Amino acid sequence: MNVISIPFNKPYMTGRELWYIAQAHTNGHLSGNGIFTKKCQSWLEVQTKTQKALLTHSCTAALEMAAILANIQPGDEVIMPSYTFVSTANAFVLRGGIPVFVDIRPDTLNIDETKIEAAITAKTKAIIPVHYAGVACEMDSIMDIAQRYDILVIEDAAQGIMSTYKGRPLGSIGHMGTYSFHETKNIISGEGGALLINDVRFVERAEIIWEKGTNRSQFFRGQVDKYTWIDIGSSYLPGEVIAAFLFAQIEEADQITQKRREIWSVFHQALAPLEKSGKLRRPVVPPECEKNAHMYYILLPNLTIRNHVIEQLKASDIHTVFHYVPLHDSPFGKNHGRMADDLPVTRMASNCLLRLPLWLGVEVHQQKIINELTACLI
Ligand SMILES: *Cc1c(COP(=O)(O)O)cnc(C)c1O
């Protein structure tokens, strides 16, 4: 009988989270923008070489801030993949923006940079590259298009912390970038995120939007003598307990990433024969992209086989998941977005992709996962 259940995800704790939370408690500063927030933000600024990093409640919140900073107005168009999480679109739709969905590349499943230009109109304000699975989009081409048309690039790097493109950290290449620290990501704080600002023009206003539309940050630095309402904004900053938790995680970011890469490689090598015999396709990582091993996915030949594999693995207590319902095909997206073309690769990925469990500790189960998966397909 099978008693060990292998979950799809299991949050990893370094062991120092509670210690730092206790320190935050002792410090007596529990609202946002305290010592731990500053430690995390400094680490992010050094790690990504960006002008400014601001912690947020989530990547969703960071994307909402980016949409305000990009000055998205009703009717403005924002180019993005349909194969992504809903927040990529929602943040812009909240400001009246219209998502324009472009297909993804068959290799990396990232936005197909060769299809972006045809989707640009006079109303296009921004391109949102999503670095799927922590593997970089073709950023040189995307930045070149953005420059030629004078539009902004906001990287949805929710899955991209510790990954690079031509040596540059994801989230630091566009005008702005966003990270997620949701518990399903590599570096976590339960819920959490960050906005990275590369373009210095946006730094001052970002702090104001972050602090409910006030100049509170400038006031505390002694740069202004009154603290008052000067712009739109919201409460986007997390409290110190979250920042303390996150600090324990980012201290171990290198080790966590290394471990994930090793687990990824074990899957990748073991599944090579199945790819060779045409049973599945493995992820593609272009040579200019260094991955953070956020996920290990496989592409199966069709929806029927994908669903069969999920059921078979579940019977062996191995939990795997698929995603995304493409945004252009969702009840809300159908009415509020526009398709740049037929999006055939998006449809294929939505039907054929399967994510395997990848978390620190799954190593002891990896051979079983590989054996059971192989048994389903042979
Ligand atoms: C996880 C994720 C988000 C949302 O992150 P939250 O921190 O949960 O708001 C946005 N975009 C992508 C591509 C994601 O994977």
Short mmCIF file of C-alpha atoms and ligand atoms in Angstrom, two decimals:
data_model
loop_
_atom_site.label_atom_id
_atom_site.label_comp_id
_atom_site.label_asym_id
_atom_site.label_seq_id
_atom_site.Cartn_x
_atom_site.Cartn_y
_atom_site.Cartn_z
CA MET A 1 0.00 0.00 0.00
CA ASN A 2 1.05 3.50 -0.76
CA VAL A 3 1.28 5.70 2.32
CA ILE A 4 3.66 8.49 1.31
CA SER A 5 1.87 11.35 -0.38
CA ILE A 6 4.07 13.61 -2.50
CA PRO A 7 2.58 17.12 -2.56
CA PHE A 8 3.00 19.42 -5.53
CA ASN A 9 4.58 22.12 -3.35
CA LYS A 10 6.00 22.31 0.15
CA PRO A 11 7.21 25.70 1.42
CA TYR A 12 10.85 25.63 2.53
CA MET A 13 11.86 27.38 5.77
CA THR A 14 15.46 28.25 6.55
CA GLY A 15 14.89 27.97 10.30
CA ARG A 16 15.72 31.61 11.03
CA GLU A 17 12.33 33.10 10.11
CA LEU A 18 10.94 33.02 13.67
CA TRP A 19 14.19 34.38 15.09
CA TYR A 20 13.98 37.47 12.87
CA ILE A 21 10.27 37.86 13.58
CA ALA A 22 11.16 37.83 17.30
CA GLN A 23 13.72 40.57 16.60
CA ALA A 24 11.10 42.65 14.81
CA HIS A 25 8.87 42.20 17.84
CA THR A 26 11.68 43.30 20.17
CA ASN A 27 12.42 46.29 17.95
CA GLY A 28 8.86 47.39 18.60
CA HIS A 29 8.34 48.58 15.01
CA LEU A 30 5.75 46.35 13.36
CA SER A 31 4.26 48.55 10.64
CA GLY A 32 6.00 48.88 7.27
CA ASN A 33 9.30 50.44 6.22
CA GLY A 34 11.26 49.43 9.32
CA ILE A 35 14.70 47.82 9.69
CA PHE A 36 13.83 44.49 8.04
CA THR A 37 12.05 46.18 5.13
CA LYS A 38 15.18 48.28 4.54
CA LYS A 39 17.46 45.23 4.81
CA CYS A 40 15.39 43.34 2.23
CA GLN A 41 15.17 46.33 -0.11
CA SER A 42 18.95 46.96 0.10
CA TRP A 43 19.62 43.31 -0.67
CA LEU A 44 17.30 43.46 -3.69
CA GLU A 45 18.90 46.69 -4.95
CA VAL A 46 22.41 45.20 -4.70
CA GLN A 47 21.39 41.81 -6.09
CA THR A 48 19.54 43.27 -9.10
CA LYS A 49 21.56 46.50 -9.51
CA THR A 50 18.36 48.54 -9.70
CA GLN A 51 17.81 52.13 -8.58
CA LYS A 52 15.10 51.26 -6.08
CA ALA A 53 13.35 48.20 -4.66
CA LEU A 54 10.12 48.50 -2.68
CA LEU A 55 8.57 45.57 -0.81
CA THR A 56 4.86 45.05 -1.48
CA HIS A 57 2.09 42.74 -0.24
CA SER A 58 2.35 40.69 -3.42
CA CYS A 59 3.58 40.70 -6.99
CA THR A 60 0.00 41.63 -7.86
CA ALA A 61 0.36 44.82 -5.78
CA ALA A 62 3.74 45.58 -7.39
CA LEU A 63 2.14 45.24 -10.85
CA GLU A 64 -0.66 47.60 -9.75
CA MET A 65 1.95 50.15 -8.68
CA ALA A 66 3.71 49.74 -12.02
CA ALA A 67 0.44 50.37 -13.87
CA ILE A 68 -0.07 53.62 -11.93
CA LEU A 69 3.55 54.68 -12.57
CA ALA A 70 3.15 53.90 -16.28
CA ASN A 71 0.18 56.29 -16.18
CA ILE A 72 -2.17 53.79 -17.85
CA GLN A 73 -5.40 55.57 -18.84
CA PRO A 74 -8.75 54.09 -19.94
CA GLY A 75 -8.40 52.67 -23.46
CA ASP A 76 -4.60 52.35 -23.36
CA GLU A 77 -3.29 49.05 -24.68
CA VAL A 78 -0.81 46.81 -22.90
CA ILE A 79 0.90 43.94 -24.74
CA MET A 80 1.35 40.69 -22.83
CA PRO A 81 1.13 36.92 -23.23
CA SER A 82 -2.22 35.22 -22.68
CA TYR A 83 -0.34 32.31 -21.15
CA THR A 84 0.20 33.87 -17.71
CA PHE A 85 -1.30 34.42 -14.29
CA VAL A 86 -4.33 36.71 -14.09
CA SER A 87 -2.51 39.47 -12.17
CA THR A 88 -0.35 40.30 -15.20
CA ALA A 89 -3.54 41.60 -16.86
CA ASN A 90 -5.68 42.64 -13.90
CA ALA A 91 -3.22 45.27 -12.66
CA PHE A 92 -3.63 47.17 -15.94
CA VAL A 93 -7.35 46.47 -16.39
CA LEU A 94 -7.91 48.11 -12.98
CA ARG A 95 -6.71 51.36 -14.55
CA GLY A 96 -8.89 50.94 -17.64
CA GLY A 97 -6.13 49.40 -19.75
CA ILE A 98 -6.85 46.80 -22.46
CA PRO A 99 -4.67 43.67 -22.52
CA VAL A 100 -3.52 42.74 -26.02
CA PHE A 101 -2.57 39.08 -26.04
CA VAL A 102 0.40 37.92 -28.10
CA ASP A 103 1.33 34.26 -28.63
CA ILE A 104 4.28 32.56 -26.90
CA ARG A 105 7.40 30.94 -28.34
CA PRO A 106 7.22 27.16 -28.75
CA ASP A 107 10.59 26.67 -27.01
CA THR A 108 10.56 28.77 -23.80
CA LEU A 109 6.78 29.47 -23.73
CA ASN A 110 7.67 33.14 -23.24
CA ILE A 111 6.04 35.96 -25.24
CA ASP A 112 7.06 35.62 -28.91
CA GLU A 113 9.11 38.76 -29.47
CA THR A 114 8.74 38.43 -33.25
CA LYS A 115 4.96 38.94 -32.91
CA ILE A 116 5.01 42.01 -30.68
CA GLU A 117 5.54 44.67 -33.32
CA ALA A 118 2.43 43.67 -35.30
CA ALA A 119 0.32 44.13 -32.14
CA ILE A 120 1.44 47.72 -31.51
CA THR A 121 -1.07 50.53 -32.19
CA ALA A 122 -1.15 54.26 -31.41
CA LYS A 123 -2.71 53.32 -28.06
CA THR A 124 0.05 50.92 -26.93
CA LYS A 125 1.64 52.11 -23.68
CA ALA A 126 3.58 49.12 -22.37
CA ILE A 127 4.87 45.60 -22.99
CA ILE A 128 4.73 43.12 -20.11
CA PRO A 129 7.18 40.26 -20.69
CA VAL A 130 6.50 37.37 -18.28
CA HIS A 131 9.60 35.29 -17.58
CA TYR A 132 7.87 31.92 -17.55
CA ALA A 133 9.37 29.31 -15.20
CA GLY A 134 12.16 31.77 -14.40
CA VAL A 135 13.62 31.56 -17.93
CA ALA A 136 14.16 34.97 -19.52
CA CYS A 137 12.20 36.40 -22.44
CA GLU A 138 14.24 37.64 -25.43
CA MET A 139 14.85 40.98 -23.71
CA ASP A 140 17.25 42.57 -26.22
CA SER A 141 14.60 42.40 -28.96
CA ILE A 142 11.84 43.53 -26.59
CA MET A 143 13.83 46.54 -25.34
CA ASP A 144 14.71 47.45 -28.91
CA ILE A 145 11.03 47.44 -29.97
CA ALA A 146 10.05 49.45 -26.87
CA GLN A 147 12.68 52.05 -27.59
CA ARG A 148 11.69 52.42 -31.24
CA TYR A 149 8.01 52.93 -30.35
CA ASP A 150 8.67 54.84 -27.12
CA ILE A 151 6.71 52.46 -24.90
CA LEU A 152 7.51 51.12 -21.44
CA VAL A 153 8.63 47.61 -20.50
CA ILE A 154 7.41 46.22 -17.17
CA GLU A 155 8.84 42.77 -16.48
CA ASP A 156 6.56 40.34 -14.67
CA ALA A 157 9.45 38.53 -13.01
CA ALA A 158 7.17 36.91 -10.39
CA GLN A 159 8.93 33.61 -11.12
CA GLY A 160 12.30 35.12 -11.97
CA ILE A 161 14.29 35.94 -8.83
CA MET A 162 17.96 34.80 -9.12
CA SER A 163 17.66 34.16 -12.88
CA THR A 164 19.63 36.15 -15.42
CA TYR A 165 19.55 37.11 -19.10
CA LYS A 166 23.02 37.72 -20.59
CA GLY A 167 24.23 38.07 -17.00
CA ARG A 168 21.58 40.63 -16.01
CA PRO A 169 19.09 39.79 -13.23
CA LEU A 170 15.48 39.43 -14.39
CA GLY A 171 13.33 42.36 -13.30
CA SER A 172 16.25 44.77 -13.79
CA ILE A 173 16.23 45.03 -17.59
CA GLY A 174 12.95 46.83 -18.33
CA HIS A 175 11.89 50.19 -16.92
CA MET A 176 10.35 48.36 -13.98
CA GLY A 177 10.11 44.76 -12.78
CA THR A 178 8.12 42.81 -10.21
CA TYR A 179 8.88 39.81 -7.96
CA SER A 180 6.58 37.49 -6.03
CA PHE A 181 7.33 35.94 -2.64
CA HIS A 182 4.15 33.85 -2.60
CA GLU A 183 4.73 30.50 -0.93
CA THR A 184 4.73 28.69 -4.29
CA LYS A 185 7.72 30.70 -5.51
CA ASN A 186 11.47 30.14 -4.83
CA ILE A 187 11.99 32.76 -2.10
CA ILE A 188 8.91 33.23 0.07
CA SER A 189 7.16 35.22 2.77
CA GLY A 190 3.72 33.58 2.51
CA GLU A 191 2.29 36.43 0.50
CA GLY A 192 4.71 39.11 -0.63
CA GLY A 193 6.36 40.85 -3.53
CA ALA A 194 8.60 43.66 -4.65
CA LEU A 195 8.66 46.40 -7.25
CA LEU A 196 12.05 46.99 -8.85
CA ILE A 197 12.65 50.35 -10.49
CA ASN A 198 15.37 50.60 -13.06
CA ASP A 199 14.38 53.93 -14.62
CA VAL A 200 15.26 56.70 -12.15
CA ARG A 201 12.34 58.87 -13.41
CA PHE A 202 9.90 56.65 -11.50
CA VAL A 203 11.65 56.39 -8.13
CA GLU A 204 10.23 59.40 -6.33
CA ARG A 205 6.63 58.85 -7.41
CA ALA A 206 6.87 55.12 -6.59
CA GLU A 207 7.60 55.89 -2.92
CA ILE A 208 4.61 58.24 -2.79
CA ILE A 209 2.20 55.73 -4.34
CA TRP A 210 3.59 53.08 -1.94
CA GLU A 211 2.84 55.31 1.09
CA LYS A 212 -0.86 56.00 0.33
CA GLY A 213 -0.17 58.97 -1.95
CA THR A 214 1.75 60.89 0.72
CA ASN A 215 5.32 62.17 0.95
CA ARG A 216 5.86 60.26 4.20
CA SER A 217 9.18 58.71 3.08
CA GLN A 218 10.60 62.14 2.17
CA PHE A 219 9.33 63.54 5.49
CA PHE A 220 11.16 60.85 7.50
CA ARG A 221 14.36 61.54 5.57
CA GLY A 222 13.99 65.24 6.48
CA GLN A 223 13.61 66.26 2.81
CA VAL A 224 10.26 68.02 3.39
CA ASP A 225 8.89 69.63 6.55
CA LYS A 226 5.26 68.48 6.16
CA TYR A 227 3.78 65.04 5.63
CA THR A 228 0.75 65.34 3.36
CA TRP A 229 -1.40 63.99 0.51
CA ILE A 230 0.19 64.76 -2.87
CA ASP A 231 -0.83 62.01 -5.35
CA ILE A 232 -3.00 58.91 -5.76
CA GLY A 233 -1.73 55.84 -3.94
CA SER A 234 -2.63 52.99 -1.64
CA SER A 235 -1.19 50.96 1.22
CA TYR A 236 1.23 48.76 -0.67
CA LEU A 237 3.89 48.19 2.00
CA PRO A 238 3.95 45.00 4.09
CA GLY A 239 4.50 45.02 7.84
CA GLU A 240 7.84 44.20 9.45
CA VAL A 241 6.81 40.64 10.43
CA ILE A 242 6.59 39.73 6.74
CA ALA A 243 9.85 41.54 5.97
CA ALA A 244 11.59 39.71 8.85
CA PHE A 245 10.41 36.36 7.46
CA LEU A 246 11.57 37.35 3.99
CA PHE A 247 15.00 38.41 5.24
CA ALA A 248 15.66 34.89 6.56
CA GLN A 249 14.85 33.58 3.08
CA ILE A 250 16.93 36.01 1.03
CA GLU A 251 19.96 35.32 3.21
CA GLU A 252 19.80 31.79 1.79
CA ALA A 253 18.79 32.71 -1.75
CA ASP A 254 21.99 31.31 -3.29
CA GLN A 255 21.75 27.95 -1.52
CA ILE A 256 18.02 27.61 -2.23
CA THR A 257 18.59 28.33 -5.92
CA GLN A 258 21.51 25.91 -6.13
CA LYS A 259 19.48 23.12 -4.54
CA ARG A 260 16.55 23.74 -6.91
CA ARG A 261 18.90 23.62 -9.90
CA GLU A 262 20.19 20.22 -8.78
CA ILE A 263 16.64 18.84 -8.46
CA TRP A 264 15.76 20.31 -11.89
CA SER A 265 18.81 18.62 -13.45
CA VAL A 266 17.91 15.22 -12.03
CA PHE A 267 14.49 15.42 -13.74
CA HIS A 268 16.04 16.75 -16.91
CA GLN A 269 18.57 13.96 -17.28
CA ALA A 270 16.19 11.21 -16.28
CA LEU A 271 13.53 12.32 -18.79
CA ALA A 272 15.89 12.63 -21.77
CA PRO A 273 15.09 9.12 -23.09
CA LEU A 274 11.33 9.86 -23.02
CA GLU A 275 11.93 13.00 -25.05
CA LYS A 276 14.05 11.03 -27.49
CA SER A 277 11.26 8.51 -28.03
CA GLY A 278 8.74 11.32 -28.59
CA LYS A 279 6.69 10.71 -25.43
CA LEU A 280 7.19 14.21 -24.03
CA ARG A 281 9.11 17.43 -24.51
CA ARG A 282 11.42 18.84 -21.83
CA PRO A 283 11.90 22.54 -20.98
CA VAL A 284 14.26 24.58 -23.18
CA VAL A 285 16.69 27.04 -21.58
CA PRO A 286 18.52 29.19 -24.17
CA PRO A 287 22.28 29.54 -23.54
CA GLU A 288 22.02 33.27 -22.69
CA CYS A 289 19.54 32.50 -19.89
CA GLU A 290 20.62 31.32 -16.47
CA LYS A 291 17.64 29.65 -14.79
CA ASN A 292 16.53 29.72 -11.15
CA ALA A 293 14.81 26.32 -11.56
CA HIS A 294 11.49 27.78 -10.47
CA MET A 295 9.61 24.90 -12.04
CA TYR A 296 10.08 21.66 -13.90
CA TYR A 297 7.42 21.14 -16.53
CA ILE A 298 6.93 18.67 -19.35
CA LEU A 299 4.85 18.99 -22.51
CA LEU A 300 2.79 15.90 -23.32
CA PRO A 301 1.40 15.12 -26.81
CA ASN A 302 -2.20 16.16 -26.09
CA LEU A 303 -4.86 16.97 -23.48
CA THR A 304 -6.09 13.37 -23.17
CA ILE A 305 -2.63 12.06 -22.37
CA ARG A 306 -1.96 14.98 -20.00
CA ASN A 307 -5.14 14.29 -18.02
CA HIS A 308 -4.43 10.56 -18.00
CA VAL A 309 -0.94 11.19 -16.58
CA ILE A 310 -2.31 13.47 -13.83
CA GLU A 311 -4.83 10.76 -12.82
CA GLN A 312 -2.28 7.94 -12.93
CA LEU A 313 0.22 9.87 -10.83
CA LYS A 314 -2.49 10.86 -8.37
CA ALA A 315 -3.30 7.17 -7.92
CA SER A 316 0.34 6.78 -6.78
CA ASP A 317 -0.10 9.79 -4.48
CA ILE A 318 2.04 12.06 -6.63
CA HIS A 319 0.41 15.47 -7.05
CA THR A 320 1.07 17.34 -10.28
CA VAL A 321 -0.66 20.40 -11.70
CA PHE A 322 -1.29 22.14 -14.99
CA HIS A 323 -1.88 25.80 -15.87
CA TYR A 324 -2.88 28.32 -17.27
CA VAL A 325 -6.38 28.73 -18.59
CA PRO A 326 -5.25 31.27 -21.22
CA LEU A 327 -6.46 34.75 -20.31
CA HIS A 328 -7.93 35.37 -23.78
CA ASP A 329 -10.13 32.31 -23.28
CA SER A 330 -11.28 33.16 -19.73
CA PRO A 331 -14.80 34.56 -19.14
CA PHE A 332 -13.44 38.00 -18.19
CA GLY A 333 -10.56 38.11 -20.66
CA LYS A 334 -12.87 37.35 -23.61
CA ASN A 335 -14.75 40.60 -23.00
CA HIS A 336 -11.92 42.82 -21.83
CA GLY A 337 -8.91 41.82 -23.91
CA ARG A 338 -7.93 41.63 -27.55
CA MET A 339 -6.11 38.77 -29.29
CA ALA A 340 -3.23 39.77 -31.55
CA ASP A 341 -3.68 36.51 -33.51
CA ASP A 342 -4.97 32.96 -33.03
CA LEU A 343 -2.44 32.10 -30.27
CA PRO A 344 -1.85 28.45 -31.32
CA VAL A 345 1.19 27.89 -29.09
CA THR A 346 -0.72 29.29 -26.09
CA ARG A 347 -3.51 26.77 -26.70
CA MET A 348 -1.01 23.93 -27.03
CA ALA A 349 0.76 24.78 -23.74
CA SER A 350 -2.54 25.14 -21.93
CA ASN A 351 -3.57 21.63 -23.02
CA CYS A 352 -0.27 19.78 -22.87
CA LEU A 353 1.80 21.21 -20.01
CA LEU A 354 2.28 19.39 -16.72
CA ARG A 355 4.29 20.65 -13.73
CA LEU A 356 6.15 18.13 -11.57
CA PRO A 357 6.74 18.61 -7.82
CA LEU A 358 9.88 20.72 -7.29
CA TRP A 359 10.64 21.74 -3.71
CA LEU A 360 13.52 21.39 -1.28
CA GLY A 361 13.16 17.89 0.11
CA VAL A 362 11.51 16.28 -2.95
CA GLU A 363 14.88 14.66 -3.76
CA VAL A 364 14.00 11.56 -1.72
CA HIS A 365 10.88 11.04 -3.87
CA GLN A 366 12.35 11.98 -7.23
CA GLN A 367 13.14 8.45 -8.41
CA LYS A 368 9.60 7.37 -7.63
CA ILE A 369 8.17 10.33 -9.57
CA ILE A 370 10.41 9.51 -12.54
CA ASN A 371 9.52 5.79 -12.42
CA GLU A 372 5.78 6.39 -12.18
CA LEU A 373 5.81 8.99 -14.93
CA THR A 374 7.79 6.66 -17.19
CA ALA A 375 5.32 3.85 -16.45
CA CYS A 376 2.39 6.07 -17.54
CA LEU A 377 3.99 6.85 -20.88
CA ILE A 378 5.46 3.53 -22.00
C1 LIG B 1 2.75 34.18 -8.94
C2 LIG B 1 2.59 35.09 -10.10
C3 LIG B 1 2.00 36.36 -9.98
C4 LIG B 1 1.31 36.82 -8.73
O1 LIG B 1 2.12 36.86 -7.62
P1 LIG B 1 1.47 37.20 -6.18
O2 LIG B 1 2.65 37.50 -5.35
O3 LIG B 1 0.72 35.98 -5.76
O4 LIG B 1 0.58 38.37 -6.37
C5 LIG B 1 1.97 37.19 -11.09
N1 LIG B 1 2.49 36.80 -12.27
C6 LIG B 1 3.05 35.60 -12.42
C7 LIG B 1 3.64 35.23 -13.75
C8 LIG B 1 3.10 34.70 -11.35
O5 LIG B 1 3.66 33.48 -11.53
#
